[in-house]
């Protein structure tokens, strides 16, 4: 499984690292074969919303070669969703099997057309902004609609990362990852209960 | 309050960003005056344990000019604690009022001598490694001993960041930050109860 972690200026780093910390254990512990990941962006350097500067090796790669794309959020998504060049790039992910966002990253998935007819969530402050891009906004922490996974605000990145780990493995493995992350809050064994509660 | 966020190769990024996401709201929302922060390291570029490359502007600054230093963990701390040049640099923080670590960052605080006579915690996998550097290892998620704050494993960074936010402000403000982080798990209003439970 080849994963692209999409970065952009003024992104919220915890949206990204909560997710990447969890999901990359799939590769490190060899729970799945051939797991790899690239940090991707539209420029060779991006600065997050706290001033951390990230150097990017994978600049505007064709995203169709990945199996999973992940998009974090940040205040800048409110403008970035109208950036034609960025959206053209994002749309190269149309055929990518798994599409995942945290926080207002959902606005970017939406602007690229990936949420058409889908249920999704986002940061509670952006529910109304997300509505035009999807079938229905579900006001909860994690939503899965087919192979589209969306998370709520910033720290939902940890829960969503663990949810994906469990989705790809089982509750025993995700508990191992939780322990490595020293994260007591995620509740394993509840994927289907959660989806039922969300009416999905 | 001038804060130094210490970075090093093979660090665990979530150790850092869980903390920085929370504590920087003190500045963004102007809950305290003159809050600023620098990402600092011993070289102009560092690569974390997932391959993310961070560009550093503040290389080996004299840490004595800061009011707070924060040190994340990572597998590399087990070697880094013997790196004389790194420790010499870290020791310039001797006079810094607030010293904070998450995960095995505590081994670095310890190797610099900052935990002498202090109670502290670290990643559960490193309790024994920490013991020689401090008065007592407290096997819990957050420990405060005077102005030394240590957190448990990786994701304790979010709780410790919020704990510090509450320590510097009040439970009403930390609840505002929790909402911005969409983090339901931290329990405000319990600083003293937690410390009592830890026998500190």
CSV table of C-alpha atoms in Angstrom, one decimal:
chain,number,residue,atom,x,y,z
A,1,UNK,CA,0.0,0.0,0.0
A,2,UNK,CA,1.5,3.2,-1.2
A,3,UNK,CA,0.4,6.3,0.7
A,4,UNK,CA,0.6,10.0,-0.2
A,5,UNK,CA,0.5,12.4,2.7
A,6,UNK,CA,-0.5,15.8,1.1
A,7,UNK,CA,1.1,18.9,2.7
A,8,UNK,CA,0.4,22.6,2.0
A,9,UNK,CA,1.2,26.0,3.5
A,10,UNK,CA,-0.5,26.9,6.8
A,11,UNK,CA,-1.7,23.3,7.3
A,12,UNK,CA,-2.2,22.1,10.9
A,13,UNK,CA,0.6,19.7,11.6
A,14,UNK,CA,-1.3,17.7,14.3
A,15,UNK,CA,-4.0,16.9,11.7
A,16,UNK,CA,-1.2,15.1,9.8
A,17,UNK,CA,1.0,13.6,12.5
A,18,UNK,CA,-1.8,12.1,14.5
A,19,UNK,CA,-2.7,10.1,11.5
A,20,UNK,CA,0.8,9.3,10.1
A,21,UNK,CA,2.0,8.2,13.6
A,22,UNK,CA,-0.7,5.5,13.7
A,23,UNK,CA,-1.0,4.4,10.1
A,24,UNK,CA,2.7,4.0,9.4
A,25,UNK,CA,2.9,1.2,12.1
A,26,UNK,CA,1.2,-1.0,9.4
A,27,UNK,CA,4.5,-0.8,7.5
A,28,UNK,CA,6.9,-0.7,10.4
A,29,UNK,CA,5.4,-3.8,12.0
A,30,UNK,CA,4.8,-5.4,8.6
A,31,UNK,CA,1.1,-5.9,9.3
A,32,UNK,CA,0.6,-5.3,5.6
A,33,UNK,CA,3.1,-6.0,2.8
A,34,UNK,CA,4.8,-3.2,0.8
A,35,UNK,CA,3.6,-0.3,2.9
A,36,UNK,CA,5.3,2.9,1.9
A,37,UNK,CA,4.6,6.6,2.1
A,38,UNK,CA,5.7,9.9,0.6
A,39,UNK,CA,5.2,13.5,1.9
A,40,UNK,CA,3.9,15.3,-1.1
A,41,UNK,CA,3.2,19.0,-1.9
A,42,UNK,CA,2.9,21.6,-4.6
A,43,UNK,CA,6.2,23.2,-3.7
A,44,UNK,CA,9.6,22.1,-2.4
A,45,UNK,CA,9.0,23.7,1.0
A,46,UNK,CA,5.9,24.3,3.0
A,47,UNK,CA,5.4,26.1,6.3
A,48,UNK,CA,2.7,24.9,8.7
A,49,UNK,CA,0.4,27.2,10.7
A,50,UNK,CA,2.9,27.3,13.6
A,51,UNK,CA,6.0,28.2,11.5
A,52,UNK,CA,7.5,24.7,11.1
A,53,UNK,CA,9.1,24.4,7.7
A,54,UNK,CA,8.9,21.0,5.9
A,55,UNK,CA,11.2,20.1,3.0
A,56,UNK,CA,9.3,18.2,0.3
A,57,UNK,CA,10.9,15.6,-2.0
A,58,UNK,CA,7.8,14.6,-3.8
A,59,UNK,CA,6.6,17.8,-5.6
A,60,UNK,CA,3.3,17.5,-7.5
A,61,UNK,CA,3.6,13.8,-8.1
A,62,UNK,CA,1.0,12.1,-10.2
A,63,UNK,CA,-1.3,10.9,-7.4
A,64,UNK,CA,-2.9,8.1,-9.4
A,65,UNK,CA,0.0,5.8,-8.5
A,66,UNK,CA,-0.9,5.8,-4.8
A,67,UNK,CA,-3.4,3.5,-3.0
A,68,UNK,CA,-4.3,6.0,-0.3
A,69,UNK,CA,-4.1,9.8,-0.1
A,70,UNK,CA,-4.4,11.7,3.2
A,71,UNK,CA,-5.2,15.4,3.5
A,72,UNK,CA,-4.9,17.4,6.7
A,73,UNK,CA,-6.7,20.6,7.4
A,74,UNK,CA,-5.9,24.1,8.4
A,75,UNK,CA,-7.4,27.6,8.0
A,76,UNK,CA,-5.7,27.9,4.6
A,77,UNK,CA,-8.1,25.2,3.2
A,78,UNK,CA,-10.8,27.9,3.0
A,79,UNK,CA,-8.8,29.6,0.2
A,80,UNK,CA,-7.0,26.5,-1.2
A,81,UNK,CA,-10.3,24.9,-2.2
A,82,UNK,CA,-10.5,27.6,-4.9
A,83,UNK,CA,-6.9,27.2,-6.1
A,84,UNK,CA,-7.3,25.8,-9.6
A,85,UNK,CA,-3.7,24.5,-9.9
A,86,UNK,CA,-3.9,22.7,-6.6
A,87,UNK,CA,-7.2,21.1,-7.4
A,88,UNK,CA,-6.0,20.0,-10.8
A,89,UNK,CA,-3.1,18.2,-9.0
A,90,UNK,CA,-5.5,16.8,-6.4
A,91,UNK,CA,-7.8,15.4,-9.1
A,92,UNK,CA,-5.0,13.2,-10.3
A,93,UNK,CA,-6.0,11.1,-7.2
A,94,UNK,CA,-9.4,10.4,-8.7
A,95,UNK,CA,-8.6,6.7,-9.2
A,96,UNK,CA,-6.9,6.3,-5.8
A,97,UNK,CA,-8.8,3.6,-3.8
A,98,UNK,CA,-8.7,5.1,-0.3
A,99,UNK,CA,-9.2,8.8,0.3
A,100,UNK,CA,-8.8,10.2,3.8
A,101,UNK,CA,-9.0,13.6,5.4
A,102,UNK,CA,-8.9,15.2,8.8
A,103,UNK,CA,-10.5,18.5,9.8
A,104,UNK,CA,-11.0,20.9,7.0
A,105,UNK,CA,-9.0,18.7,4.7
A,106,UNK,CA,-12.5,17.5,3.8
A,107,UNK,CA,-13.1,20.8,2.0
A,108,UNK,CA,-10.3,19.9,-0.3
A,109,UNK,CA,-11.5,16.4,-0.9
A,110,UNK,CA,-14.9,18.0,-1.6
A,111,UNK,CA,-13.6,20.7,-3.9
A,112,UNK,CA,-11.9,18.0,-6.0
A,113,UNK,CA,-15.3,16.3,-6.4
A,114,UNK,CA,-14.4,13.2,-4.3
A,115,UNK,CA,-17.3,13.6,-1.9
A,116,UNK,CA,-20.1,13.7,-4.5
A,117,UNK,CA,-22.9,11.5,-3.2
A,118,UNK,CA,-20.9,10.7,0.0
A,119,UNK,CA,-21.5,11.2,3.7
A,120,UNK,CA,-18.6,13.0,5.4
A,121,UNK,CA,-17.4,15.0,8.4
A,122,UNK,CA,-15.0,17.8,9.1
A,123,UNK,CA,-14.0,20.3,11.9
A,124,UNK,CA,-17.2,21.3,13.7
A,125,UNK,CA,-16.5,24.9,12.7
A,126,UNK,CA,-16.7,24.0,9.0
A,127,UNK,CA,-19.9,21.8,8.8
A,128,UNK,CA,-21.7,24.4,6.8
A,129,UNK,CA,-18.8,25.0,4.4
A,130,UNK,CA,-18.6,21.2,3.8
A,131,UNK,CA,-22.3,20.7,3.1
A,132,UNK,CA,-22.3,21.8,-0.6
A,133,UNK,CA,-19.6,19.3,-1.4
A,134,UNK,CA,-21.2,16.1,-0.1
A,135,UNK,CA,-24.5,14.2,0.2
A,136,UNK,CA,-24.7,14.7,4.0
A,137,UNK,CA,-22.5,16.1,6.7
A,138,UNK,CA,-22.5,13.7,9.7
A,139,UNK,CA,-21.6,15.6,12.8
A,140,UNK,CA,-19.4,13.1,14.4
A,141,UNK,CA,-15.7,12.3,14.9
A,142,UNK,CA,-15.1,9.6,12.2
A,143,UNK,CA,-17.2,8.9,9.1
A,144,UNK,CA,-16.5,6.1,6.6
A,145,UNK,CA,-18.5,6.0,3.4
A,146,UNK,CA,-17.2,3.2,1.3
A,147,UNK,CA,-13.5,3.9,0.9
A,148,UNK,CA,-13.8,7.6,1.8
A,149,UNK,CA,-12.8,8.3,5.4
A,150,UNK,CA,-13.2,11.7,7.0
A,151,UNK,CA,-12.3,12.9,10.5
A,152,UNK,CA,-13.5,15.7,12.7
A,153,UNK,CA,-11.3,18.5,14.1
A,154,UNK,CA,-7.5,18.4,14.6
A,155,UNK,CA,-7.0,15.7,17.2
A,156,UNK,CA,-9.4,13.3,15.5
A,157,UNK,CA,-6.3,12.5,13.4
A,158,UNK,CA,-5.2,10.0,16.1
A,159,UNK,CA,-8.6,8.3,16.3
A,160,UNK,CA,-8.9,8.2,12.5
A,161,UNK,CA,-5.4,6.8,12.1
A,162,UNK,CA,-6.2,4.1,14.5
A,163,UNK,CA,-9.6,3.4,12.9
A,164,UNK,CA,-7.8,2.9,9.5
A,165,UNK,CA,-5.3,0.6,11.2
A,166,UNK,CA,-8.1,-1.5,12.6
A,167,UNK,CA,-10.0,-1.4,9.3
A,168,UNK,CA,-6.9,-2.8,7.5
A,169,UNK,CA,-6.1,-5.4,10.3
A,170,UNK,CA,-8.0,-6.3,13.4
A,171,UNK,CA,-8.7,-5.1,17.0
A,172,UNK,CA,-5.8,-7.1,18.4
A,173,UNK,CA,-3.3,-5.3,16.1
A,174,UNK,CA,-4.8,-1.8,16.7
A,175,UNK,CA,-4.5,-2.4,20.4
A,176,UNK,CA,-0.8,-3.0,19.9
A,177,UNK,CA,-0.4,0.2,18.0
A,178,UNK,CA,-2.4,2.1,20.7
A,179,UNK,CA,0.0,0.8,23.3
A,180,UNK,CA,3.0,2.0,21.2
A,181,UNK,CA,1.3,5.4,20.9
A,182,UNK,CA,0.4,5.3,24.6
A,183,UNK,CA,-3.1,6.3,23.6
A,184,UNK,CA,-5.7,4.9,25.9
A,185,UNK,CA,-8.7,6.7,24.4
A,186,UNK,CA,-9.4,4.9,21.1
A,187,UNK,CA,-12.0,2.1,21.5
A,188,UNK,CA,-11.2,-0.9,19.4
A,189,UNK,CA,-13.8,-3.4,18.2
A,190,UNK,CA,-16.4,-0.7,17.5
A,191,UNK,CA,-16.0,0.0,13.8
A,192,UNK,CA,-19.4,-1.3,12.9
A,193,UNK,CA,-21.1,0.1,15.9
A,194,UNK,CA,-19.8,3.5,15.1
A,195,UNK,CA,-21.0,3.3,11.5
A,196,UNK,CA,-24.4,2.1,12.7
A,197,UNK,CA,-24.7,5.1,15.1
A,198,UNK,CA,-23.9,7.3,12.2
A,199,UNK,CA,-26.6,5.8,10.0
A,200,UNK,CA,-24.1,4.8,7.3
B,1,UNK,CA,7.2,33.6,27.4
B,2,UNK,CA,9.8,32.5,24.9
B,3,UNK,CA,9.7,28.8,24.1
B,4,UNK,CA,12.3,26.5,22.4
B,5,UNK,CA,11.0,23.4,20.8
B,6,UNK,CA,14.1,21.1,20.5
B,7,UNK,CA,14.2,18.9,17.4
B,8,UNK,CA,16.7,16.0,16.6
B,9,UNK,CA,17.1,13.3,14.0
B,10,UNK,CA,14.7,10.3,14.3
B,11,UNK,CA,12.5,12.1,16.8
B,12,UNK,CA,8.8,11.1,17.0
B,13,UNK,CA,6.9,14.0,15.5
B,14,UNK,CA,3.6,13.4,17.4
B,15,UNK,CA,5.6,13.9,20.6
B,16,UNK,CA,6.3,17.4,19.5
B,17,UNK,CA,3.1,18.4,17.6
B,18,UNK,CA,0.6,17.2,20.2
B,19,UNK,CA,2.4,19.6,22.6
B,20,UNK,CA,3.0,22.5,20.3
B,21,UNK,CA,-0.6,22.5,18.9
B,22,UNK,CA,-1.9,23.0,22.4
B,23,UNK,CA,0.6,25.4,24.0
B,24,UNK,CA,0.9,27.8,21.1
B,25,UNK,CA,-2.8,28.8,21.6
B,26,UNK,CA,-1.5,30.7,24.6
B,27,UNK,CA,0.1,33.1,22.1
B,28,UNK,CA,-2.4,32.9,19.3
B,29,UNK,CA,-5.3,33.8,21.6
B,30,UNK,CA,-3.1,36.1,23.6
B,31,UNK,CA,-3.8,34.4,26.9
B,32,UNK,CA,-0.3,35.4,28.0
B,33,UNK,CA,1.7,38.3,26.8
B,34,UNK,CA,4.7,38.0,24.5
B,35,UNK,CA,4.5,34.3,23.8
B,36,UNK,CA,6.9,33.2,21.0
B,37,UNK,CA,8.5,30.0,20.0
B,38,UNK,CA,11.4,28.7,17.9
B,39,UNK,CA,12.1,25.3,16.4
B,40,UNK,CA,15.7,24.6,17.4
B,41,UNK,CA,18.2,21.8,16.6
B,42,UNK,CA,21.9,21.0,16.3
B,43,UNK,CA,21.8,21.1,12.5
B,44,UNK,CA,20.0,23.0,9.8
B,45,UNK,CA,17.9,20.0,8.8
B,46,UNK,CA,16.5,17.1,10.8
B,47,UNK,CA,14.6,14.0,9.7
B,48,UNK,CA,12.0,12.5,12.0
B,49,UNK,CA,11.4,8.8,12.5
B,50,UNK,CA,8.9,8.7,9.6
B,51,UNK,CA,11.0,10.5,7.1
B,52,UNK,CA,9.6,14.0,7.4
B,53,UNK,CA,12.4,16.6,6.9
B,54,UNK,CA,12.3,19.7,9.0
B,55,UNK,CA,14.3,22.8,8.1
B,56,UNK,CA,15.7,24.5,11.2
B,57,UNK,CA,16.3,28.3,11.4
B,58,UNK,CA,17.6,28.3,15.0
B,59,UNK,CA,20.7,26.1,15.0
B,60,UNK,CA,22.3,25.5,18.5
B,61,UNK,CA,21.0,28.8,20.0
B,62,UNK,CA,22.0,29.6,23.5
B,63,UNK,CA,19.0,28.1,25.3
B,64,UNK,CA,19.4,30.2,28.4
B,65,UNK,CA,17.5,33.0,26.7
B,66,UNK,CA,14.3,31.0,26.7
B,67,UNK,CA,11.6,30.6,29.4
B,68,UNK,CA,10.6,27.1,28.5
B,69,UNK,CA,12.3,24.3,26.6
B,70,UNK,CA,10.4,21.3,25.3
B,71,UNK,CA,12.0,18.0,24.2
B,72,UNK,CA,10.2,15.2,22.4
B,73,UNK,CA,11.2,11.6,22.4
B,74,UNK,CA,12.1,8.9,19.8
B,75,UNK,CA,14.2,5.8,19.6
B,76,UNK,CA,17.3,7.9,18.9
B,77,UNK,CA,17.2,9.4,22.4
B,78,UNK,CA,18.8,6.1,23.6
B,79,UNK,CA,22.0,7.1,21.8
B,80,UNK,CA,21.6,10.8,21.9
B,81,UNK,CA,21.8,10.8,25.7
B,82,UNK,CA,25.5,10.0,25.3
B,83,UNK,CA,26.2,12.6,22.7
B,84,UNK,CA,28.6,15.0,24.5
B,85,UNK,CA,28.1,17.9,22.0
B,86,UNK,CA,24.3,17.6,22.1
B,87,UNK,CA,24.4,17.5,25.9
B,88,UNK,CA,26.7,20.5,26.2
B,89,UNK,CA,24.1,22.4,24.1
B,90,UNK,CA,21.2,21.2,26.1
B,91,UNK,CA,22.9,22.3,29.3
B,92,UNK,CA,22.8,25.9,28.2
B,93,UNK,CA,19.1,25.5,29.3
B,94,UNK,CA,20.2,25.0,32.9
B,95,UNK,CA,18.7,28.4,34.0
B,96,UNK,CA,15.5,28.0,31.9
B,97,UNK,CA,12.5,28.2,34.2
B,98,UNK,CA,10.2,25.6,32.7
B,99,UNK,CA,11.6,22.3,31.3
B,100,UNK,CA,9.2,19.9,29.6
B,101,UNK,CA,9.6,16.5,27.9
B,102,UNK,CA,7.3,13.9,26.3
B,103,UNK,CA,8.1,10.2,26.0
B,104,UNK,CA,11.9,9.4,26.0
B,105,UNK,CA,12.7,13.1,25.8
B,106,UNK,CA,12.9,12.6,29.6
B,107,UNK,CA,16.1,10.7,29.0
B,108,UNK,CA,17.7,13.8,27.5
B,109,UNK,CA,16.5,16.0,30.3
B,110,UNK,CA,17.9,13.4,32.6
B,111,UNK,CA,21.3,13.1,30.8
B,112,UNK,CA,21.6,16.9,31.0
B,113,UNK,CA,21.2,16.6,34.8
B,114,UNK,CA,17.9,18.4,34.9
B,115,UNK,CA,16.0,15.6,36.7
B,116,UNK,CA,18.4,15.3,39.7
B,117,UNK,CA,16.3,14.9,42.8
B,118,UNK,CA,13.1,15.2,40.7
B,119,UNK,CA,10.1,12.9,40.1
B,120,UNK,CA,9.5,12.2,36.5
B,121,UNK,CA,7.8,10.0,33.9
B,122,UNK,CA,8.5,8.8,30.4
B,123,UNK,CA,7.4,6.2,27.8
B,124,UNK,CA,6.4,3.0,29.7
B,125,UNK,CA,9.0,1.1,27.7
B,126,UNK,CA,11.7,3.3,29.2
B,127,UNK,CA,10.9,3.5,32.9
B,128,UNK,CA,14.0,1.5,33.8
B,129,UNK,CA,16.2,3.6,31.6
B,130,UNK,CA,14.9,6.8,33.2
B,131,UNK,CA,15.4,5.6,36.8
B,132,UNK,CA,19.1,6.4,37.2
B,133,UNK,CA,18.5,10.0,36.1
B,134,UNK,CA,15.8,11.0,38.6
B,135,UNK,CA,14.7,10.7,42.2
B,136,UNK,CA,11.7,8.5,41.3
B,137,UNK,CA,10.0,7.3,38.2
B,138,UNK,CA,6.2,7.9,38.5
B,139,UNK,CA,4.4,5.4,36.2
B,140,UNK,CA,1.7,7.8,35.0
B,141,UNK,CA,0.8,10.0,32.1
B,142,UNK,CA,1.8,13.4,33.4
B,143,UNK,CA,4.2,14.4,36.2
B,144,UNK,CA,4.9,17.9,37.4
B,145,UNK,CA,7.7,18.3,40.0
B,146,UNK,CA,8.2,22.0,40.5
B,147,UNK,CA,8.8,23.5,37.1
B,148,UNK,CA,9.8,20.2,35.5
B,149,UNK,CA,6.9,18.6,33.5
B,150,UNK,CA,7.3,15.2,32.0
B,151,UNK,CA,4.8,13.2,29.9
B,152,UNK,CA,4.4,9.5,29.2
B,153,UNK,CA,4.5,7.9,25.7
B,154,UNK,CA,3.9,9.6,22.3
B,155,UNK,CA,0.3,10.7,22.5
B,156,UNK,CA,0.6,12.1,26.1
B,157,UNK,CA,1.9,15.1,24.2
B,158,UNK,CA,-1.6,16.4,23.7
B,159,UNK,CA,-2.6,15.9,27.4
B,160,UNK,CA,0.7,17.5,28.6
B,161,UNK,CA,0.3,20.4,26.3
B,162,UNK,CA,-3.2,21.0,27.6
B,163,UNK,CA,-2.0,20.5,31.2
B,164,UNK,CA,0.5,23.3,30.7
B,165,UNK,CA,-2.1,25.5,29.1
B,166,UNK,CA,-4.3,25.0,32.2
B,167,UNK,CA,-1.3,25.5,34.5
B,168,UNK,CA,-0.6,28.9,32.9
B,169,UNK,CA,-4.2,30.0,32.7
B,170,UNK,CA,-7.4,28.3,34.0
B,171,UNK,CA,-9.9,25.5,33.3
B,172,UNK,CA,-12.1,27.8,31.3
B,173,UNK,CA,-9.3,28.7,28.9
B,174,UNK,CA,-8.1,25.1,28.5
B,175,UNK,CA,-11.6,24.0,27.6
B,176,UNK,CA,-11.6,26.6,24.8
B,177,UNK,CA,-8.3,25.2,23.5
B,178,UNK,CA,-9.7,21.6,23.8
B,179,UNK,CA,-12.6,22.7,21.6
B,180,UNK,CA,-10.3,24.2,19.1
B,181,UNK,CA,-8.3,21.0,19.0
B,182,UNK,CA,-11.6,18.9,19.0
B,183,UNK,CA,-10.0,16.9,21.8
B,184,UNK,CA,-12.7,15.5,24.2
B,185,UNK,CA,-10.4,13.4,26.4
B,186,UNK,CA,-8.4,15.9,28.5
B,187,UNK,CA,-10.0,16.5,31.9
B,188,UNK,CA,-9.8,20.1,33.0
B,189,UNK,CA,-10.0,21.2,36.6
B,190,UNK,CA,-7.9,18.2,37.9
B,191,UNK,CA,-4.4,19.5,38.1
B,192,UNK,CA,-4.1,19.2,41.8
B,193,UNK,CA,-6.0,16.0,42.0
B,194,UNK,CA,-3.6,14.4,39.5
B,195,UNK,CA,-0.6,15.6,41.5
B,196,UNK,CA,-2.1,14.3,44.7
B,197,UNK,CA,-2.7,10.9,43.1
B,198,UNK,CA,0.9,10.9,42.0
B,199,UNK,CA,2.1,11.6,45.6
B,200,UNK,CA,3.9,14.7,44.4
